[in-house]
């Protein structure tokens, strides 16, 4: 039996979790910095590292207390070593190293993207329907949009975004329309009130690797649409609403959002989902022996995506994480670390934070 403390601090969440044998979650604590970054319309790296510094000790302490464990009960400490924001990664990784230095526990370095995949593997195992390999893994978040062929812990990159990540597109469009940060969850909630076919966005067709993604053209098309339609008043009204109420309800949003904006939001989401679905289908036809599709990362919360990408549309089992484990968390880091623990893959104290760490070529 192995109990691993996982630490995640790659972006704007400070998280710690203890997972037993890569399967049983003994504790999970996530301190989100959303409120700190919201007023800037995106993550401010300097503020993120400062918040991680503030939170890391209490968050790890809480995870240990929630699990009812002390250091000698652990078998290893794992931390995200990349990809992510340099200053943010450093806080979690350095704290993990200091625990290891003080306790003698081994250190495990985890790739954040592999973590997202393991969130799904862990929950599928818990449900009694384990992910079957080789699998297609699509990671769609604020920082990443990648598709891999995954065979156990071996990965091959099939496609990646050439510009914005899918979540980044959601966030930029949300900000442009006055919905604040992060835009993804608000757009998801409001899209059902609009007509997804109202704005005819052309889908991105890639030259070269057709499994590569692109979202910046769509984002620009939304910008052009906004510029050529009378939407400014509504945008100001929504910004004003956010200033007095940081978390409006659907009804409060709808009161300051016209039908043409709802149609725009629905069409935008439809276009993103359509690209993700098309690429998932493209990958399944390319990788003939694929047994399942894994989708993870913050955008995996999107209800339009969950409704569109199903076993019926894809032709194989599709595994999504629960909402709590779709966005950044440390359960996924501790779960991914278990595989490395079993293989004796430990990191030295010279292990560096790598903002551009890749999972596979
Ligand atoms: O995985 P995550 O927490 O952080 C990164 O590793 O980037 O993902 C955050 C991203 C944000 O861009 C956010 O807008 C997006 O996930 N997101 C969503 C939804 N919930 C979160 N995008 C679309 N629909 C959602 N329901
Ligand atoms: Zn992430």
Tab-separated table of C-alpha atoms and ligand atoms in Angstrom:
chain	number	residue	atom	x	y	z
A	1	UNK	CA	0.000	0.000	0.000
A	2	UNK	CA	1.315	3.445	-0.915
A	3	UNK	CA	0.033	6.749	0.330
A	4	UNK	CA	1.173	9.713	-1.728
A	5	UNK	CA	0.798	13.385	-0.916
A	6	UNK	CA	0.228	15.279	-4.179
A	7	UNK	CA	0.827	19.012	-4.526
A	8	UNK	CA	-0.423	21.099	-7.459
A	9	UNK	CA	0.452	24.769	-8.005
A	10	UNK	CA	0.966	25.177	-11.749
A	11	UNK	CA	-1.524	27.972	-12.353
A	12	UNK	CA	-4.071	29.629	-10.076
A	13	UNK	CA	-5.067	26.826	-7.730
A	14	UNK	CA	-3.054	25.727	-4.709
A	15	UNK	CA	-4.022	22.125	-4.074
A	16	UNK	CA	-2.949	19.184	-1.926
A	17	UNK	CA	-4.333	15.672	-1.710
A	18	UNK	CA	-3.471	12.272	-0.334
A	19	UNK	CA	-4.339	9.291	-2.493
A	20	UNK	CA	-3.809	5.657	-1.543
A	21	UNK	CA	-2.587	3.285	-4.276
A	22	UNK	CA	-3.569	5.735	-6.994
A	23	UNK	CA	-7.193	4.956	-6.283
A	24	UNK	CA	-8.573	5.903	-2.865
A	25	UNK	CA	-8.835	9.636	-2.151
A	26	UNK	CA	-8.077	10.214	1.535
A	27	UNK	CA	-8.225	13.999	1.241
A	28	UNK	CA	-8.415	16.764	-1.333
A	29	UNK	CA	-8.042	20.474	-0.685
A	30	UNK	CA	-8.157	23.166	-3.383
A	31	UNK	CA	-7.617	26.864	-2.656
A	32	UNK	CA	-8.737	28.800	-5.701
A	33	UNK	CA	-7.359	32.241	-6.512
A	34	UNK	CA	-10.272	33.126	-8.800
A	35	UNK	CA	-11.282	36.145	-6.763
A	36	UNK	CA	-7.730	37.526	-6.880
A	37	UNK	CA	-7.462	37.326	-10.680
A	38	UNK	CA	-11.080	38.013	-11.664
A	39	UNK	CA	-10.746	41.779	-11.571
A	40	UNK	CA	-7.819	41.616	-14.007
A	41	UNK	CA	-9.710	39.426	-16.477
A	42	UNK	CA	-7.117	36.652	-16.344
A	43	UNK	CA	-4.346	35.094	-14.280
A	44	UNK	CA	-1.620	37.562	-13.234
A	45	UNK	CA	1.531	35.416	-12.786
A	46	UNK	CA	3.116	37.547	-10.040
A	47	UNK	CA	-0.081	37.540	-7.990
A	48	UNK	CA	-0.450	33.796	-8.548
A	49	UNK	CA	2.972	32.989	-7.054
A	50	UNK	CA	2.305	35.291	-4.106
A	51	UNK	CA	-1.023	33.569	-3.405
A	52	UNK	CA	0.594	30.121	-3.674
A	53	UNK	CA	3.175	31.212	-1.095
A	54	UNK	CA	0.381	32.262	1.225
A	55	UNK	CA	-1.678	29.111	0.782
A	56	UNK	CA	0.769	26.255	0.359
A	57	UNK	CA	1.439	25.529	4.049
A	58	UNK	CA	-2.202	25.724	5.264
A	59	UNK	CA	-3.458	23.764	2.239
A	60	UNK	CA	-0.990	20.899	2.776
A	61	UNK	CA	-1.683	20.954	6.510
A	62	UNK	CA	-5.423	20.728	5.856
A	63	UNK	CA	-4.948	17.813	3.439
A	64	UNK	CA	-2.916	15.943	6.091
A	65	UNK	CA	-5.519	16.704	8.771
A	66	UNK	CA	-8.446	15.720	6.540
A	67	UNK	CA	-6.764	12.352	5.912
A	68	UNK	CA	-5.856	12.049	9.612
A	69	UNK	CA	-2.233	11.313	8.728
A	70	UNK	CA	1.222	12.392	9.879
A	71	UNK	CA	4.417	12.445	7.770
A	72	UNK	CA	5.524	8.895	8.784
A	73	UNK	CA	2.232	7.548	7.352
A	74	UNK	CA	3.203	8.728	3.867
A	75	UNK	CA	5.265	6.867	1.272
A	76	UNK	CA	6.128	9.715	-1.111
A	77	UNK	CA	5.501	13.344	-1.925
A	78	UNK	CA	4.620	14.348	-5.487
A	79	UNK	CA	4.456	17.784	-7.056
A	80	UNK	CA	3.686	19.207	-10.471
A	81	UNK	CA	6.990	20.128	-12.121
A	82	UNK	CA	5.434	21.535	-15.329
A	83	UNK	CA	4.007	22.773	-17.578
A	84	UNK	CA	2.704	25.958	-15.997
A	85	UNK	CA	3.732	29.351	-14.668
A	86	UNK	CA	7.371	29.311	-13.520
A	87	UNK	CA	6.852	31.173	-10.240
A	88	UNK	CA	3.745	29.144	-9.381
A	89	UNK	CA	5.345	25.787	-10.130
A	90	UNK	CA	8.356	26.723	-8.002
A	91	UNK	CA	6.266	27.205	-4.866
A	92	UNK	CA	4.680	23.736	-4.905
A	93	UNK	CA	7.798	21.932	-6.079
A	94	UNK	CA	10.079	23.642	-3.567
A	95	UNK	CA	7.671	22.957	-0.722
A	96	UNK	CA	7.477	19.284	-1.750
A	97	UNK	CA	11.288	19.145	-1.791
A	98	UNK	CA	11.505	20.663	1.686
A	99	UNK	CA	9.063	18.093	3.081
A	100	UNK	CA	11.141	15.339	1.464
A	101	UNK	CA	14.359	16.849	2.799
A	102	UNK	CA	12.982	17.029	6.329
A	103	UNK	CA	11.258	13.635	6.392
A	104	UNK	CA	13.385	11.504	4.073
A	105	UNK	CA	10.347	10.697	1.896
A	106	UNK	CA	11.032	10.236	-1.826
A	107	UNK	CA	10.065	12.991	-4.263
A	108	UNK	CA	8.064	12.379	-7.448
A	109	UNK	CA	7.783	14.953	-10.243
A	110	UNK	CA	4.520	14.884	-12.197
A	111	UNK	CA	3.589	16.396	-15.538
A	112	UNK	CA	0.396	18.440	-15.077
A	113	UNK	CA	-1.143	17.137	-18.316
A	114	UNK	CA	-0.531	13.533	-17.310
A	115	UNK	CA	-2.220	14.461	-14.043
A	116	UNK	CA	-5.385	15.510	-15.895
A	117	UNK	CA	-5.438	12.114	-17.616
A	118	UNK	CA	-5.027	10.305	-14.288
A	119	UNK	CA	-7.995	12.132	-12.759
A	120	UNK	CA	-10.109	10.222	-15.279
A	121	UNK	CA	-8.258	6.914	-14.875
A	122	UNK	CA	-8.760	7.068	-11.087
A	123	UNK	CA	-12.485	7.796	-11.259
A	124	UNK	CA	-13.113	5.219	-13.977
A	125	UNK	CA	-11.413	2.644	-11.724
A	126	UNK	CA	-13.563	3.742	-8.788
A	127	UNK	CA	-16.716	3.343	-10.905
A	128	UNK	CA	-15.701	-0.195	-11.851
A	129	UNK	CA	-15.354	0.699	-15.551
A	130	UNK	CA	-11.572	1.130	-15.947
A	131	UNK	CA	-10.207	3.056	-18.925
A	132	UNK	CA	-9.213	0.552	-21.588
A	133	UNK	CA	-5.885	1.099	-23.326
A	134	UNK	CA	-4.720	2.128	-25.810
A	135	UNK	CA	-6.847	5.207	-25.258
A	136	UNK	CA	-7.222	8.558	-26.929
A	137	UNK	CA	-6.734	11.340	-24.423
A	138	UNK	CA	-7.950	14.854	-25.107
A	139	UNK	CA	-6.841	17.512	-22.632
A	140	UNK	CA	-8.822	20.723	-22.969
A	141	UNK	CA	-8.108	23.415	-20.412
A	142	UNK	CA	-7.218	27.068	-20.018
A	143	UNK	CA	-3.573	26.392	-20.794
A	144	UNK	CA	-3.635	23.285	-22.978
A	145	UNK	CA	-5.431	21.626	-25.853
A	146	UNK	CA	-3.721	18.386	-26.743
A	147	UNK	CA	-4.653	14.993	-28.052
A	148	UNK	CA	-2.543	11.942	-27.213
A	149	UNK	CA	-2.477	8.263	-27.877
A	150	UNK	CA	-2.055	6.799	-24.391
A	151	UNK	CA	-0.904	3.245	-23.768
A	152	UNK	CA	-0.468	2.935	-20.028
A	153	UNK	CA	2.173	5.517	-19.218
A	154	UNK	CA	3.485	5.870	-22.793
A	155	UNK	CA	2.136	8.816	-24.771
A	156	UNK	CA	2.260	9.912	-28.389
A	157	UNK	CA	1.137	13.391	-29.364
A	158	UNK	CA	-1.512	13.289	-32.100
A	159	UNK	CA	-2.427	16.969	-32.230
A	160	UNK	CA	-2.226	20.204	-30.291
A	161	UNK	CA	-3.471	23.740	-30.570
A	162	UNK	CA	-1.439	25.996	-32.823
A	163	UNK	CA	-2.624	29.133	-31.017
A	164	UNK	CA	-5.076	29.525	-28.118
A	165	UNK	CA	-6.149	26.719	-25.823
A	166	UNK	CA	-9.886	25.931	-25.885
A	167	UNK	CA	-10.422	27.313	-22.366
A	168	UNK	CA	-8.430	30.409	-23.262
A	169	UNK	CA	-10.841	31.026	-26.167
A	170	UNK	CA	-13.809	30.671	-23.776
A	171	UNK	CA	-12.142	33.090	-21.359
A	172	UNK	CA	-11.247	35.676	-24.016
A	173	UNK	CA	-14.739	35.634	-25.509
A	174	UNK	CA	-16.239	35.826	-22.015
A	175	UNK	CA	-14.096	38.833	-21.178
A	176	UNK	CA	-14.888	40.522	-24.507
A	177	UNK	CA	-18.626	40.176	-23.882
A	178	UNK	CA	-18.410	41.479	-20.308
A	179	UNK	CA	-18.912	38.147	-18.519
A	180	UNK	CA	-15.690	38.474	-16.470
A	181	UNK	CA	-13.158	35.740	-15.754
A	182	UNK	CA	-13.269	32.799	-16.197
A	183	UNK	CA	-15.707	32.991	-19.106
A	184	UNK	CA	-16.040	29.236	-19.721
A	185	UNK	CA	-18.499	28.392	-16.939
A	186	UNK	CA	-20.733	31.445	-17.668
A	187	UNK	CA	-20.821	30.786	-21.414
A	188	UNK	CA	-21.716	27.157	-20.668
A	189	UNK	CA	-24.631	28.237	-18.456
A	190	UNK	CA	-25.975	30.822	-20.917
A	191	UNK	CA	-25.469	28.907	-24.188
A	192	UNK	CA	-28.712	26.889	-23.797
A	193	UNK	CA	-30.663	30.179	-23.963
A	194	UNK	CA	-29.274	30.994	-27.438
A	195	UNK	CA	-29.507	29.541	-30.938
A	196	UNK	CA	-26.271	27.641	-31.755
A	197	UNK	CA	-26.888	28.066	-35.491
A	198	UNK	CA	-27.569	31.820	-35.377
A	199	UNK	CA	-24.009	32.947	-36.180
A	200	UNK	CA	-22.414	30.957	-39.010
A	201	UNK	CA	-18.779	30.631	-37.880
A	202	UNK	CA	-16.570	28.828	-40.367
A	203	UNK	CA	-14.728	25.887	-38.850
A	204	UNK	CA	-10.935	25.923	-38.723
A	205	UNK	CA	-9.459	23.569	-41.337
A	206	UNK	CA	-5.840	22.782	-40.592
A	207	UNK	CA	-3.113	22.445	-43.164
A	208	UNK	CA	-0.487	19.837	-42.292
A	209	UNK	CA	-1.574	17.847	-39.239
A	210	UNK	CA	-5.371	17.927	-39.492
A	211	UNK	CA	-5.613	16.872	-35.837
A	212	UNK	CA	-4.064	20.158	-34.684
A	213	UNK	CA	-6.525	22.609	-33.151
A	214	UNK	CA	-6.964	26.341	-33.701
A	215	UNK	CA	-9.233	28.708	-31.791
A	216	UNK	CA	-7.808	32.156	-32.439
A	217	UNK	CA	-9.652	32.595	-35.761
A	218	UNK	CA	-12.933	31.887	-34.001
A	219	UNK	CA	-12.071	34.341	-31.241
A	220	UNK	CA	-11.326	37.020	-33.868
A	221	UNK	CA	-14.587	36.228	-35.677
A	222	UNK	CA	-16.455	36.836	-32.401
A	223	UNK	CA	-14.607	40.147	-32.011
A	224	UNK	CA	-15.569	41.213	-35.560
A	225	UNK	CA	-19.188	40.240	-34.896
A	226	UNK	CA	-19.261	42.314	-31.722
A	227	UNK	CA	-17.701	45.289	-33.531
A	228	UNK	CA	-20.269	45.157	-36.309
A	229	UNK	CA	-23.343	44.776	-34.074
A	230	UNK	CA	-24.748	47.116	-31.426
A	231	UNK	CA	-23.600	45.204	-28.334
A	232	UNK	CA	-21.591	47.770	-26.390
A	233	UNK	CA	-24.380	48.872	-24.045
A	234	UNK	CA	-25.005	45.322	-22.866
A	235	UNK	CA	-21.277	44.729	-22.345
A	236	UNK	CA	-21.077	47.805	-20.095
A	237	UNK	CA	-24.203	46.675	-18.206
A	238	UNK	CA	-22.648	43.267	-17.516
A	239	UNK	CA	-19.365	44.798	-16.367
A	240	UNK	CA	-21.346	47.054	-14.027
A	241	UNK	CA	-23.257	44.028	-12.704
A	242	UNK	CA	-19.965	42.224	-11.987
A	243	UNK	CA	-18.651	45.203	-10.046
A	244	UNK	CA	-21.505	44.947	-7.541
A	245	UNK	CA	-22.076	41.205	-7.741
A	246	UNK	CA	-19.077	38.959	-8.520
A	247	UNK	CA	-21.213	35.828	-8.978
A	248	UNK	CA	-24.442	36.652	-10.812
A	249	UNK	CA	-27.125	33.977	-11.149
A	250	UNK	CA	-28.416	32.927	-14.570
A	251	UNK	CA	-31.437	35.201	-14.070
A	252	UNK	CA	-29.220	38.189	-13.249
A	253	UNK	CA	-27.093	37.570	-16.346
A	254	UNK	CA	-30.154	37.136	-18.527
A	255	UNK	CA	-31.552	40.466	-17.323
A	256	UNK	CA	-28.574	42.276	-18.893
A	257	UNK	CA	-27.969	40.027	-21.901
A	258	UNK	CA	-29.883	40.433	-25.164
A	259	UNK	CA	-30.973	37.566	-27.370
A	260	UNK	CA	-28.366	38.362	-30.033
A	261	UNK	CA	-25.573	37.994	-27.420
A	262	UNK	CA	-27.081	34.709	-26.208
A	263	UNK	CA	-27.168	33.534	-29.832
A	264	UNK	CA	-23.529	34.590	-30.264
A	265	UNK	CA	-22.483	32.751	-27.097
A	266	UNK	CA	-24.380	29.602	-28.136
A	267	UNK	CA	-22.883	29.704	-31.652
A	268	UNK	CA	-19.371	30.209	-30.270
A	269	UNK	CA	-19.685	27.263	-27.877
A	270	UNK	CA	-21.201	25.140	-30.642
A	271	UNK	CA	-18.237	25.922	-32.872
A	272	UNK	CA	-15.658	24.993	-30.190
A	273	UNK	CA	-17.492	21.769	-29.352
A	274	UNK	CA	-17.856	20.928	-33.025
A	275	UNK	CA	-14.076	21.259	-33.534
A	276	UNK	CA	-13.320	19.085	-30.492
A	277	UNK	CA	-15.819	16.432	-31.642
A	278	UNK	CA	-14.471	16.475	-35.206
A	279	UNK	CA	-10.920	15.991	-33.978
A	280	UNK	CA	-11.900	13.229	-31.578
A	281	UNK	CA	-13.574	11.446	-34.498
A	282	UNK	CA	-10.559	12.111	-36.721
A	283	UNK	CA	-8.274	10.600	-34.107
A	284	UNK	CA	-10.421	7.497	-33.674
A	285	UNK	CA	-10.295	6.793	-37.382
A	286	UNK	CA	-6.523	7.329	-37.401
A	287	UNK	CA	-5.852	5.155	-34.360
A	288	UNK	CA	-7.751	2.044	-35.307
A	289	UNK	CA	-6.943	0.080	-32.147
A	290	UNK	CA	-8.174	2.816	-29.765
A	291	UNK	CA	-10.399	1.298	-27.086
A	292	UNK	CA	-11.651	4.415	-25.303
A	293	UNK	CA	-11.634	8.194	-25.283
A	294	UNK	CA	-10.588	10.161	-22.206
A	295	UNK	CA	-11.448	13.871	-22.004
A	296	UNK	CA	-10.068	15.998	-19.185
A	297	UNK	CA	-9.129	19.566	-18.177
A	298	UNK	CA	-11.374	22.484	-17.207
A	299	UNK	CA	-13.276	22.550	-20.507
A	300	UNK	CA	-14.302	18.933	-19.864
A	301	UNK	CA	-16.886	20.508	-17.501
A	302	UNK	CA	-18.684	21.957	-20.522
A	303	UNK	CA	-22.177	20.526	-20.815
A	304	UNK	CA	-22.318	21.100	-24.586
A	305	UNK	CA	-19.134	19.031	-24.961
A	306	UNK	CA	-20.427	16.296	-22.653
A	307	UNK	CA	-23.679	16.098	-24.622
A	308	UNK	CA	-21.928	16.012	-28.012
A	309	UNK	CA	-19.079	13.591	-27.295
A	310	UNK	CA	-20.704	10.347	-26.205
A	311	UNK	CA	-20.195	6.639	-26.749
A	312	UNK	CA	-22.875	6.884	-29.446
A	313	UNK	CA	-21.169	9.672	-31.418
A	314	UNK	CA	-17.628	8.353	-30.940
A	315	UNK	CA	-18.256	4.617	-31.164
A	316	UNK	CA	-16.272	3.695	-28.038
A	317	UNK	CA	-16.529	4.331	-24.289
A	318	UNK	CA	-15.977	8.008	-23.412
A	319	UNK	CA	-14.654	8.882	-19.951
A	320	UNK	CA	-15.075	12.360	-18.444
A	321	UNK	CA	-13.920	13.288	-14.920
A	322	UNK	CA	-16.380	14.499	-12.299
A	323	UNK	CA	-16.657	18.307	-12.267
A	324	UNK	CA	-14.422	18.605	-9.191
A	325	UNK	CA	-11.618	16.664	-10.837
A	326	UNK	CA	-11.942	18.298	-14.292
A	327	UNK	CA	-10.338	21.555	-13.213
A	328	UNK	CA	-6.964	21.735	-11.470
A	329	UNK	CA	-6.638	19.628	-8.319
A	330	UNK	CA	-3.995	17.586	-6.518
A	331	UNK	CA	-5.807	14.225	-6.532
A	332	UNK	CA	-4.722	13.877	-10.149
A	333	UNK	CA	-1.090	14.586	-9.221
A	334	UNK	CA	-1.051	11.999	-6.439
A	335	UNK	CA	-2.782	9.484	-8.734
A	336	UNK	CA	-0.322	10.022	-11.598
A	337	UNK	CA	2.551	9.766	-9.116
A	338	UNK	CA	1.476	6.293	-8.004
A	339	UNK	CA	2.488	4.807	-11.376
A	340	UNK	CA	5.941	6.403	-11.031
A	341	UNK	CA	6.161	5.240	-7.413
A	342	UNK	CA	5.483	1.639	-8.504
A	343	UNK	CA	8.185	1.968	-11.176
A	344	UNK	CA	10.678	3.547	-8.733
A	345	UNK	CA	10.773	6.729	-10.816
A	346	UNK	CA	11.854	9.286	-8.227
A	347	UNK	CA	13.174	12.810	-8.698
A	348	UNK	CA	16.283	14.367	-7.166
A	349	UNK	CA	16.452	17.664	-5.296
A	350	UNK	CA	17.925	19.138	-8.489
A	351	UNK	CA	14.617	18.560	-10.304
A	352	UNK	CA	13.626	21.887	-11.848
A	353	UNK	CA	10.281	23.546	-12.497
A	354	UNK	CA	9.760	23.365	-16.260
A	355	UNK	CA	7.176	25.866	-17.551
A	356	UNK	CA	7.218	24.280	-21.031
A	357	UNK	CA	7.469	20.627	-20.016
A	358	UNK	CA	5.993	18.364	-22.686
A	359	UNK	CA	4.322	14.992	-22.178
A	360	UNK	CA	5.176	13.553	-25.580
A	361	UNK	CA	6.282	14.567	-29.040
B	1	LIG	O1	-7.857	22.707	-16.025
B	1	LIG	P1	-8.068	24.109	-15.582
B	1	LIG	O2	-8.595	24.337	-14.191
B	1	LIG	O3	-6.731	24.935	-15.650
B	1	LIG	C1	-5.752	24.758	-16.623
B	1	LIG	O4	-4.948	23.789	-16.518
B	1	LIG	O5	-5.763	25.594	-17.558
B	1	LIG	O6	-9.018	24.807	-16.667
B	1	LIG	C2	-9.517	26.102	-16.533
B	1	LIG	C3	-10.240	26.454	-17.828
B	1	LIG	C4	-10.660	27.920	-17.920
B	1	LIG	O7	-10.269	28.420	-19.183
B	1	LIG	C5	-12.188	27.853	-17.809
B	1	LIG	O8	-12.864	28.873	-18.499
B	1	LIG	C6	-12.477	26.512	-18.444
B	1	LIG	O9	-11.430	25.681	-17.981
B	1	LIG	N1	-13.789	25.986	-18.016
B	1	LIG	C7	-14.822	25.812	-18.860
B	1	LIG	C8	-15.898	25.336	-18.064
B	1	LIG	N2	-15.466	25.241	-16.767
B	1	LIG	C9	-14.163	25.638	-16.756
B	1	LIG	N3	-14.936	26.011	-20.179
B	1	LIG	C10	-16.128	25.738	-20.748
B	1	LIG	N4	-17.199	25.300	-20.063
B	1	LIG	C11	-17.136	25.075	-18.736
B	1	LIG	N5	-18.196	24.619	-18.061
B	2	LIG	ZN1	-4.921	22.034	-15.708
